[in-house]
mmCIF file of C-alpha atoms (C1' of nucleotides) in Angstrom:
data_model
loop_
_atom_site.group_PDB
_atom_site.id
_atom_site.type_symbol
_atom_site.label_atom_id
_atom_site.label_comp_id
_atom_site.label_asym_id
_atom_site.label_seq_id
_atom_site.Cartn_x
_atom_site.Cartn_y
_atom_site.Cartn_z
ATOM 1 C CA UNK A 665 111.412 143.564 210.371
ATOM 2 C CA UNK A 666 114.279 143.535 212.772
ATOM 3 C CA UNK A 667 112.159 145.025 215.897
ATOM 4 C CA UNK A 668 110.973 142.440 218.037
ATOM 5 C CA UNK A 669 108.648 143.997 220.105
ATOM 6 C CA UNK A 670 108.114 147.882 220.441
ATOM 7 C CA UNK A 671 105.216 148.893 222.291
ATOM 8 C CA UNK A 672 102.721 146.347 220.470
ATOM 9 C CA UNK A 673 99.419 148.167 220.628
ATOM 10 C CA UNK A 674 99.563 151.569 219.602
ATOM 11 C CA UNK A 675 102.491 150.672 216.750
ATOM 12 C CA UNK A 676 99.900 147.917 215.652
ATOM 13 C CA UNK A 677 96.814 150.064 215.249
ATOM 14 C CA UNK A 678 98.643 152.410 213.133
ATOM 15 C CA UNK A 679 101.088 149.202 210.988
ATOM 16 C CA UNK A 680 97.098 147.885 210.660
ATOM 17 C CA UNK A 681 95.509 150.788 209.562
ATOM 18 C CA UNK A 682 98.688 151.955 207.528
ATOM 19 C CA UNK A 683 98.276 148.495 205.630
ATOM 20 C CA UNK A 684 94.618 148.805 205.269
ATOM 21 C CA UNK A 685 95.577 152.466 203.589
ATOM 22 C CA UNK A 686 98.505 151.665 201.540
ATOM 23 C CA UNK A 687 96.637 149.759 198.580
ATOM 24 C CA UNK A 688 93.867 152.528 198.585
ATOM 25 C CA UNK A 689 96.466 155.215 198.454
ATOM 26 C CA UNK A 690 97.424 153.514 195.456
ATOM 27 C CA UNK A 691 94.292 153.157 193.565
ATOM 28 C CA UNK A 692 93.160 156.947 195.007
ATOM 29 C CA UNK A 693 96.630 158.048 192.880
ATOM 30 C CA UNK A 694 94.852 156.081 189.960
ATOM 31 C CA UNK A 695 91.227 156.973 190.334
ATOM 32 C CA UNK A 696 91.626 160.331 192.347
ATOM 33 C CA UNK A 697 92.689 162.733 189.484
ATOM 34 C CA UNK A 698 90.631 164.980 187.888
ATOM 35 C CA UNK A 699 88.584 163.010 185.261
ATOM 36 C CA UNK A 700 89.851 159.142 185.420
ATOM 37 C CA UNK A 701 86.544 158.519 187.544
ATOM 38 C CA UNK A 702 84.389 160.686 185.232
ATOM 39 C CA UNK A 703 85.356 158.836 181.972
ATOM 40 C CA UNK A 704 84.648 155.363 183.961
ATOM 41 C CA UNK A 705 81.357 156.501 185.035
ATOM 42 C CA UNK A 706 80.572 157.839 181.543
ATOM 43 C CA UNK A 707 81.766 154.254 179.636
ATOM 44 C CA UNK A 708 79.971 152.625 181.760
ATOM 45 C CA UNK A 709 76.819 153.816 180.085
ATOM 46 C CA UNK A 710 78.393 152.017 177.313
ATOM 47 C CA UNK A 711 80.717 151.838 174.024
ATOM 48 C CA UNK A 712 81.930 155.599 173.067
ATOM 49 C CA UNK A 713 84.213 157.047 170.433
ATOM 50 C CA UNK A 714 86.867 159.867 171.536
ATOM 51 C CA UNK A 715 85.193 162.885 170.463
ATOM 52 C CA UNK A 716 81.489 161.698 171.944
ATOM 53 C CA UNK A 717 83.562 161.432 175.476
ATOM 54 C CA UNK A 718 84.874 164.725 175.156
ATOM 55 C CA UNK A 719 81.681 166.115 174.408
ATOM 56 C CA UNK A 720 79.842 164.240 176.831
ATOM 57 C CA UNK A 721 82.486 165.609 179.812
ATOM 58 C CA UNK A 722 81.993 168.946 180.732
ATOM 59 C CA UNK A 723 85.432 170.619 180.692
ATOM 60 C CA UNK A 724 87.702 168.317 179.539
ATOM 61 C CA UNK A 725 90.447 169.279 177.555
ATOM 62 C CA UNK A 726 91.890 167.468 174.199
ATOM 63 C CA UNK A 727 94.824 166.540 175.782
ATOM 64 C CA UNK A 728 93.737 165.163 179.461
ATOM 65 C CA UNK A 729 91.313 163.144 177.690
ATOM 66 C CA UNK A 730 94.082 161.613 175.537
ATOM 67 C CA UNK A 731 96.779 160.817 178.654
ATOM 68 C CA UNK A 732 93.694 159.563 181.132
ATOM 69 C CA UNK A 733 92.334 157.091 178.276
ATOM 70 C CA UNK A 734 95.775 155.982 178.457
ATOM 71 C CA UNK A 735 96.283 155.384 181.887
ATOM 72 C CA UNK A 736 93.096 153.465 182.003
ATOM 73 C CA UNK A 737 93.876 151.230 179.267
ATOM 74 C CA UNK A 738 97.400 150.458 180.400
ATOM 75 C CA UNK A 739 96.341 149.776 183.578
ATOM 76 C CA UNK A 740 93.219 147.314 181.942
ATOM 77 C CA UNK A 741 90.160 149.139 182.782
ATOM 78 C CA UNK A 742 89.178 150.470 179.280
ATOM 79 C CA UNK A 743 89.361 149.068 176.295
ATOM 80 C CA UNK A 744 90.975 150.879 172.962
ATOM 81 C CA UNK A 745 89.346 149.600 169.694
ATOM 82 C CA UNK A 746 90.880 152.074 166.002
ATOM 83 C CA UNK A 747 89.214 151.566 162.853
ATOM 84 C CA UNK A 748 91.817 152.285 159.785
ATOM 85 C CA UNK A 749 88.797 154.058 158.105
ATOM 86 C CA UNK A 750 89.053 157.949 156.788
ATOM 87 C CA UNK A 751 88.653 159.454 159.142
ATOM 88 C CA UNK A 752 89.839 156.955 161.582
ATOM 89 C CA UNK A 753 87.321 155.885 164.000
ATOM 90 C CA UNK A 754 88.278 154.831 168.089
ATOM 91 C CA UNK A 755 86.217 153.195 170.176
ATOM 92 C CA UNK A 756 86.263 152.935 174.296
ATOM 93 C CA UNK A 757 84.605 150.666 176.583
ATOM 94 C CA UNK A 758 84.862 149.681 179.750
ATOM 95 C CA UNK A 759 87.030 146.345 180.144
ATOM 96 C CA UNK A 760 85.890 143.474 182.762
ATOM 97 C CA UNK A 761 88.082 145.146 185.612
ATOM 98 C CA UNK A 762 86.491 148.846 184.700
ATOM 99 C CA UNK A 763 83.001 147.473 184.945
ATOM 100 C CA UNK A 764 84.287 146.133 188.429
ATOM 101 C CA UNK A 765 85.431 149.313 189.809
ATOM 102 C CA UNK A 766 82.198 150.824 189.204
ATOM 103 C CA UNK A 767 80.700 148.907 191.954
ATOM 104 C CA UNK A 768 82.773 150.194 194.766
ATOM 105 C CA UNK A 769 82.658 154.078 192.907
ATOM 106 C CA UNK A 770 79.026 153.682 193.108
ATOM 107 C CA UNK A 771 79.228 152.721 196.901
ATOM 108 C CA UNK A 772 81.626 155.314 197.686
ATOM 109 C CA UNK A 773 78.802 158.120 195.245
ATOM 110 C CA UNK A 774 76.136 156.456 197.564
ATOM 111 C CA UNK A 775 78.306 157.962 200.767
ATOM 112 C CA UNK A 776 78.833 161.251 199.141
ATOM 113 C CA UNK A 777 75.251 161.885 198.655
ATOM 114 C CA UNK A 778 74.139 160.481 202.240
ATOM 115 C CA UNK A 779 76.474 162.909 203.602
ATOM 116 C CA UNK A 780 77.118 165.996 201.390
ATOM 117 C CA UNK A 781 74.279 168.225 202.813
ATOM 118 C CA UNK A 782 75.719 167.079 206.316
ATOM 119 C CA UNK A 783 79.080 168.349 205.348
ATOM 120 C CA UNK A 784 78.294 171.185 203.668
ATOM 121 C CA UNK A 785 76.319 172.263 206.946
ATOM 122 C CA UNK A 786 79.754 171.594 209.104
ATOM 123 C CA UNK A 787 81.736 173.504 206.720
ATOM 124 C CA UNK A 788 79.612 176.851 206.908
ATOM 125 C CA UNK A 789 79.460 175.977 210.628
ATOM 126 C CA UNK A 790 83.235 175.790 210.709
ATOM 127 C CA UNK A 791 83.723 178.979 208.969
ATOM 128 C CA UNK A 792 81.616 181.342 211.004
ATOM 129 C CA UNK A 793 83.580 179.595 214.183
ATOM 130 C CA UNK A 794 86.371 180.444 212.316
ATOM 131 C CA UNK A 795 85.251 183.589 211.349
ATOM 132 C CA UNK A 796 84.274 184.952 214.661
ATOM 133 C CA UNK A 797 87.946 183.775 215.664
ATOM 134 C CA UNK A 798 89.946 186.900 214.845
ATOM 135 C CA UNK B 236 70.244 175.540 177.179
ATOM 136 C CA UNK B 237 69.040 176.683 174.054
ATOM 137 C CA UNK B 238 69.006 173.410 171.847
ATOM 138 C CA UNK B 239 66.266 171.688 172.088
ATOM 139 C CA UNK B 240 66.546 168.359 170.685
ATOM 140 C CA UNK B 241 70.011 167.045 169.843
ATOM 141 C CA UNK B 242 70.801 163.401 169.082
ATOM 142 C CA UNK B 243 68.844 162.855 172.718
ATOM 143 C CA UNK B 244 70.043 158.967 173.035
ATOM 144 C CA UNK B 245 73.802 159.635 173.459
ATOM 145 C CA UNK B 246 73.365 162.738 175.242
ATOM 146 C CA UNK B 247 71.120 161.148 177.900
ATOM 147 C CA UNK B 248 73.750 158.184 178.385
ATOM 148 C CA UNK B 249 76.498 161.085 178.990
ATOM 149 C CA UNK B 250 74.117 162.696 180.956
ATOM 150 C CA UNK B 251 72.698 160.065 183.528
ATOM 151 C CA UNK B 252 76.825 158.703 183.913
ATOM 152 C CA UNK B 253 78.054 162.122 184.388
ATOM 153 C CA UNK B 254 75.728 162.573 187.268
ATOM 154 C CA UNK B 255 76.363 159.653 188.726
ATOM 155 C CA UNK B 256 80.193 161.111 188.803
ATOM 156 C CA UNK B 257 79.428 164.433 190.054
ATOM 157 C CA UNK B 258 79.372 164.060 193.141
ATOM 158 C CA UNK B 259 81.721 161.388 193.527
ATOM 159 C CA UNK B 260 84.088 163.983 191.802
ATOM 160 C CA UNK B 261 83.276 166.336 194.023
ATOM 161 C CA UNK B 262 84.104 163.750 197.088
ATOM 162 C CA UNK B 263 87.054 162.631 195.655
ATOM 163 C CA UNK B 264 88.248 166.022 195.768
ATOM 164 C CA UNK B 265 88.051 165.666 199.104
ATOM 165 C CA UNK B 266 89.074 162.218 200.053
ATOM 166 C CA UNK B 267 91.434 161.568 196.731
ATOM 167 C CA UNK B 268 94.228 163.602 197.826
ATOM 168 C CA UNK B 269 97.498 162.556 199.300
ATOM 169 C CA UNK B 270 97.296 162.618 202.839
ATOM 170 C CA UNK B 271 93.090 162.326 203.788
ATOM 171 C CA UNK B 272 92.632 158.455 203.208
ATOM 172 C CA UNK B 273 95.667 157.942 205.507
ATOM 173 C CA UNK B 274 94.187 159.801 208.410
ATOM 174 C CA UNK B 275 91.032 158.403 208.064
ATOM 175 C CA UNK B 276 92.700 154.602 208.246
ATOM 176 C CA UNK B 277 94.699 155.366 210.514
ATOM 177 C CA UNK B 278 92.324 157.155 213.083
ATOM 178 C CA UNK B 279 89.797 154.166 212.356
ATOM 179 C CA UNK B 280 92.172 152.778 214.640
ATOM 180 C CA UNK B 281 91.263 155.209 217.502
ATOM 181 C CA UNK B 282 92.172 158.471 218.937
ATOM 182 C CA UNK B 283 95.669 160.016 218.183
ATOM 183 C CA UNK B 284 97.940 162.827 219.182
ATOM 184 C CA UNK B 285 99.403 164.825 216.335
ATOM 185 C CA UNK B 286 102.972 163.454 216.433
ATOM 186 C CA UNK B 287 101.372 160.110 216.791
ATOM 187 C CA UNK B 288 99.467 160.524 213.685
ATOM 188 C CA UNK B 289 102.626 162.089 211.840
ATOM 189 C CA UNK B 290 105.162 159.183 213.187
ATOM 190 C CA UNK B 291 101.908 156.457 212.125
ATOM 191 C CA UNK B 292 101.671 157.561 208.569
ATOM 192 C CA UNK B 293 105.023 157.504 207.091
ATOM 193 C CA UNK B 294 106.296 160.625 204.756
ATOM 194 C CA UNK B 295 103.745 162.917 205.634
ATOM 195 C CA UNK B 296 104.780 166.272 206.461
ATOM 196 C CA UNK B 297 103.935 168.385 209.338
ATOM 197 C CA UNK B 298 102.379 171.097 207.264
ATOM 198 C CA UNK B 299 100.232 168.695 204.849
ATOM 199 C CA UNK B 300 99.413 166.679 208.716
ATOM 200 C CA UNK B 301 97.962 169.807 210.072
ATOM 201 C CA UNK B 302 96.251 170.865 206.333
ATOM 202 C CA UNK B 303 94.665 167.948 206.179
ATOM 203 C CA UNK B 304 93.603 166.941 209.875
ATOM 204 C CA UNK B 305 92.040 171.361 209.559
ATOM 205 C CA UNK B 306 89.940 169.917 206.679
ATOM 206 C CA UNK B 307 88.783 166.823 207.694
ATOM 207 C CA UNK B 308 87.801 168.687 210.910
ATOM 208 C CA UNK B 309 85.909 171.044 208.884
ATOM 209 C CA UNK B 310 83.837 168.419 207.007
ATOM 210 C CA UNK B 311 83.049 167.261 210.386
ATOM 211 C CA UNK B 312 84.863 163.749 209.527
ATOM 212 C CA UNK B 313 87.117 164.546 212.457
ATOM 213 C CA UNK B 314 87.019 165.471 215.813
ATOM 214 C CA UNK B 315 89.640 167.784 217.554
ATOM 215 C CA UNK B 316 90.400 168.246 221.411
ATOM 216 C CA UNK B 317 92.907 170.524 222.867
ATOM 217 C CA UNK B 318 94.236 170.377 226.539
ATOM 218 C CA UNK B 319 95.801 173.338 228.124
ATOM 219 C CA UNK B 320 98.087 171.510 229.814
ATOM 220 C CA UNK B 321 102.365 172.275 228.891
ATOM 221 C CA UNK B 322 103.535 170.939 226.539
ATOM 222 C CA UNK B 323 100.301 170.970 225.206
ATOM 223 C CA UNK B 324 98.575 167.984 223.805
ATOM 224 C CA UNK B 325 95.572 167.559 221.357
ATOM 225 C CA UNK B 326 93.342 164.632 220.365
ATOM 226 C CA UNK B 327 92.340 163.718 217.066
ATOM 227 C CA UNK B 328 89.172 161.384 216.728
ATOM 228 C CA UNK B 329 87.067 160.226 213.828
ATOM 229 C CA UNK B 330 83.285 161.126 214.431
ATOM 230 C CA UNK B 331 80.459 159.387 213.292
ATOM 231 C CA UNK B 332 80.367 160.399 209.782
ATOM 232 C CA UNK B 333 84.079 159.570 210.018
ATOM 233 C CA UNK B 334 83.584 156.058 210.408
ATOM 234 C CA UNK B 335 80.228 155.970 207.993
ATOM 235 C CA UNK B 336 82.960 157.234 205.740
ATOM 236 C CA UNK B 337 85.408 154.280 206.449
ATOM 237 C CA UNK B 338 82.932 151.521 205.241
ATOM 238 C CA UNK B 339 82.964 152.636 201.481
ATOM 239 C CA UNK B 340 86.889 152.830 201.723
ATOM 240 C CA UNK B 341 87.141 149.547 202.471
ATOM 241 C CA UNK B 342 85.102 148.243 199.898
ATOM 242 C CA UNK B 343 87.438 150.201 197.857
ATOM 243 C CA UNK B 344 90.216 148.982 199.392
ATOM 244 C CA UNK B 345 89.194 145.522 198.620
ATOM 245 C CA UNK B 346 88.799 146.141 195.255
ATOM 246 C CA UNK B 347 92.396 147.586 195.138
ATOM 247 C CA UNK B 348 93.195 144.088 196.733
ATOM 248 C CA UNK B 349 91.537 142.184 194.459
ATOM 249 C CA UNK B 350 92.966 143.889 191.533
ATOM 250 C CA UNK B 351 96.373 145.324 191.903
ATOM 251 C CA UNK B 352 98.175 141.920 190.827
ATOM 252 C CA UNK B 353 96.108 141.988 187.512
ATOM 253 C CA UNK B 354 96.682 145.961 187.031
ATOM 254 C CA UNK B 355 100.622 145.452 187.589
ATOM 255 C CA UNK B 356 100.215 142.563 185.255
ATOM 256 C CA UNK B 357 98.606 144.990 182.690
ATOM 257 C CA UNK B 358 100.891 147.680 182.556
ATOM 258 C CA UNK B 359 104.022 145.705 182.532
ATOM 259 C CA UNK B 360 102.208 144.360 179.316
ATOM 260 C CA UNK B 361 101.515 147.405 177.867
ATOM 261 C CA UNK B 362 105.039 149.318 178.912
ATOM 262 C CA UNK B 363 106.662 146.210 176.575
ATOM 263 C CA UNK B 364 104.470 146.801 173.458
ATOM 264 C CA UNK B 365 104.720 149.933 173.882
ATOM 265 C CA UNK B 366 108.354 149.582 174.108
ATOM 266 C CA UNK B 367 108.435 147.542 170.875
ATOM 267 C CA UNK B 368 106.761 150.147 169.099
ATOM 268 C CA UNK B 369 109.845 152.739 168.756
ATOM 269 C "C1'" DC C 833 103.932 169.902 221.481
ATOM 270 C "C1'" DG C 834 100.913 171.824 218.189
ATOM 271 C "C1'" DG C 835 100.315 174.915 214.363
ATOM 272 C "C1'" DG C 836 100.986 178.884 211.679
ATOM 273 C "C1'" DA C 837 103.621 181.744 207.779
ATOM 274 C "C1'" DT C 838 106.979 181.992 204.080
ATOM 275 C "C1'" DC C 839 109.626 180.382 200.335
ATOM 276 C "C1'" DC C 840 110.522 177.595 196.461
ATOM 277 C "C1'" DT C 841 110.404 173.656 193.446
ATOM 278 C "C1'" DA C 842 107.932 170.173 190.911
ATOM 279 C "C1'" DA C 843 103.986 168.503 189.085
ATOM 280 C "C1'" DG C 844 99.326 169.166 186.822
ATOM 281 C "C1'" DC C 845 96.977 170.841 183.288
ATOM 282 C "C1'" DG C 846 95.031 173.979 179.662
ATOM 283 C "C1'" DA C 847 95.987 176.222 175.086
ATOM 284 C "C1'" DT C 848 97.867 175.876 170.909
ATOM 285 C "C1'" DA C 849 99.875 174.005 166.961
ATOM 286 C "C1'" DC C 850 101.237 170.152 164.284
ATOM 287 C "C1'" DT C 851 100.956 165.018 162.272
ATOM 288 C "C1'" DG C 852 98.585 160.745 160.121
ATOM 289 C "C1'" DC D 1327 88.904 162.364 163.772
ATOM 290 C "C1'" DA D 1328 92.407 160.911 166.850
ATOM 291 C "C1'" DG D 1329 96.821 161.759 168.938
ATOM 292 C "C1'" DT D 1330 101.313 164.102 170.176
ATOM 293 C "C1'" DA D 1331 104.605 167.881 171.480
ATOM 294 C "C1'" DT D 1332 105.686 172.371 173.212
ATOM 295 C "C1'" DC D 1333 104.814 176.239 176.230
ATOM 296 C "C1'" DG D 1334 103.468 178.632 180.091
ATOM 297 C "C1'" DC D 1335 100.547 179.300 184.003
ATOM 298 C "C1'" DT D 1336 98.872 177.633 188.274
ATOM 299 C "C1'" DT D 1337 98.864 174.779 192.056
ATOM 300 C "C1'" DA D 1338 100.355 171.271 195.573
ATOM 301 C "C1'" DG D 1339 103.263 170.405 198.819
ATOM 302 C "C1'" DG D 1340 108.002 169.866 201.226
ATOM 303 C "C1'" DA D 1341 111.561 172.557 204.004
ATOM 304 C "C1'" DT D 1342 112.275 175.814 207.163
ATOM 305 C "C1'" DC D 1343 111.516 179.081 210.752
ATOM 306 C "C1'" DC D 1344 108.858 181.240 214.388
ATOM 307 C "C1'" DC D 1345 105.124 181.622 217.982
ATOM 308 C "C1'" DG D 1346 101.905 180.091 221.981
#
DNA sequence: CGGGATCCTAAGCGATACTG
DNA sequence: CAGTATCGCTTAGGATCCCG
């Protein structure tokens, strides 16, 4: 970096924080679309063919299904196992590195439910503020 | 739901891991989007003027700033103050369930750490065979 | 300086139809 | 049964402009 030294303090809470961020932004891209986290939390209940995932996912279309599962097992997390049997046969699971970011999911699920009634209660609070406003 | 009994082991495996994931879906939602994550780090840091916030988190538009700082506010994560001074000038703060909401994130952010060597690793793997498949 | 409103493009995603 | 390709709708979100 060719600054030397710009106003160290604030610029260094933010470069800090900003750092901090910058990896989770990356996984949250990963793990932040609509069913990545949902198929984790499902395989991690164990082995499951294609069709069993779709079923077990509320909503879930063919196709979504297909291109997550793929994203996950490019990037390591799940496992892809096809039987040449008639019909053919695919099995998921959960790789080392999936089963490892189920911990932090579950911390983050622990937060959500600590807090949801809390937020919900802002949000209604917000909106007759907001409501009253015009 | 009208059927009673219906293969009840797999169905109860779906079940049980897609409840774990509901309301970390529904979180994510919140927090999983481009901008939120950002703010949060970077207010962890302390309290910000808008610009400051915009000029701290790199890319982020003024639109998506404001969007985002109007529902984190909402949820109660964040804390706004106005002065009536000209120009004008408002605070941004994290509140308490702010920061309660920065300790999961950084256990996430550790796992993104941990893992994003072994993740690049993987796909760069997985582009090639893929590659060699055409 | 903070924060709307409007416009417009790109990306996400479901539906459908087709292959092995 | 598993997976891909095409189509079309819907949304997110950047650019821009205006107002207090």
């Amino acid at each position: 970096m060719p600054q030397p030294n710009l106003q160290p303090i604030e610029i260094d809470y933010a470069a800090e924080g900003a750092a901090n961020c910058k990896a989770l932004g990356q996984i949250l891209d990963r793990v932040g679309d609509k069913w990545t986290i949902m198929v984790v939390g499902v395989l991690s209940g164990g082995t499951m063919r294609f069709n069993a995932l779709q079923r077990a996912i509320p909503g879930v279309s063919h196709r979504m299904l297909a291109m997550t599962l793929r994203g996950l097992e490019r990037d390591g997390l799940v496992k892809r196992t096809s039987f040449a049997t008639i019909p053919p046969r695919v099995d998921y699971e959960l790789t080392e590195r999936g089963h490892s970011l189920h911990v932090p999911l579950l911390t983050l699920a622990a937060w959500a439910r600590s807090q949801q009634s809390g937020i919900a209660a802002s949000r209604q609070q917000y909106d007759v503020q907001a409501e009253q406003a015009d």
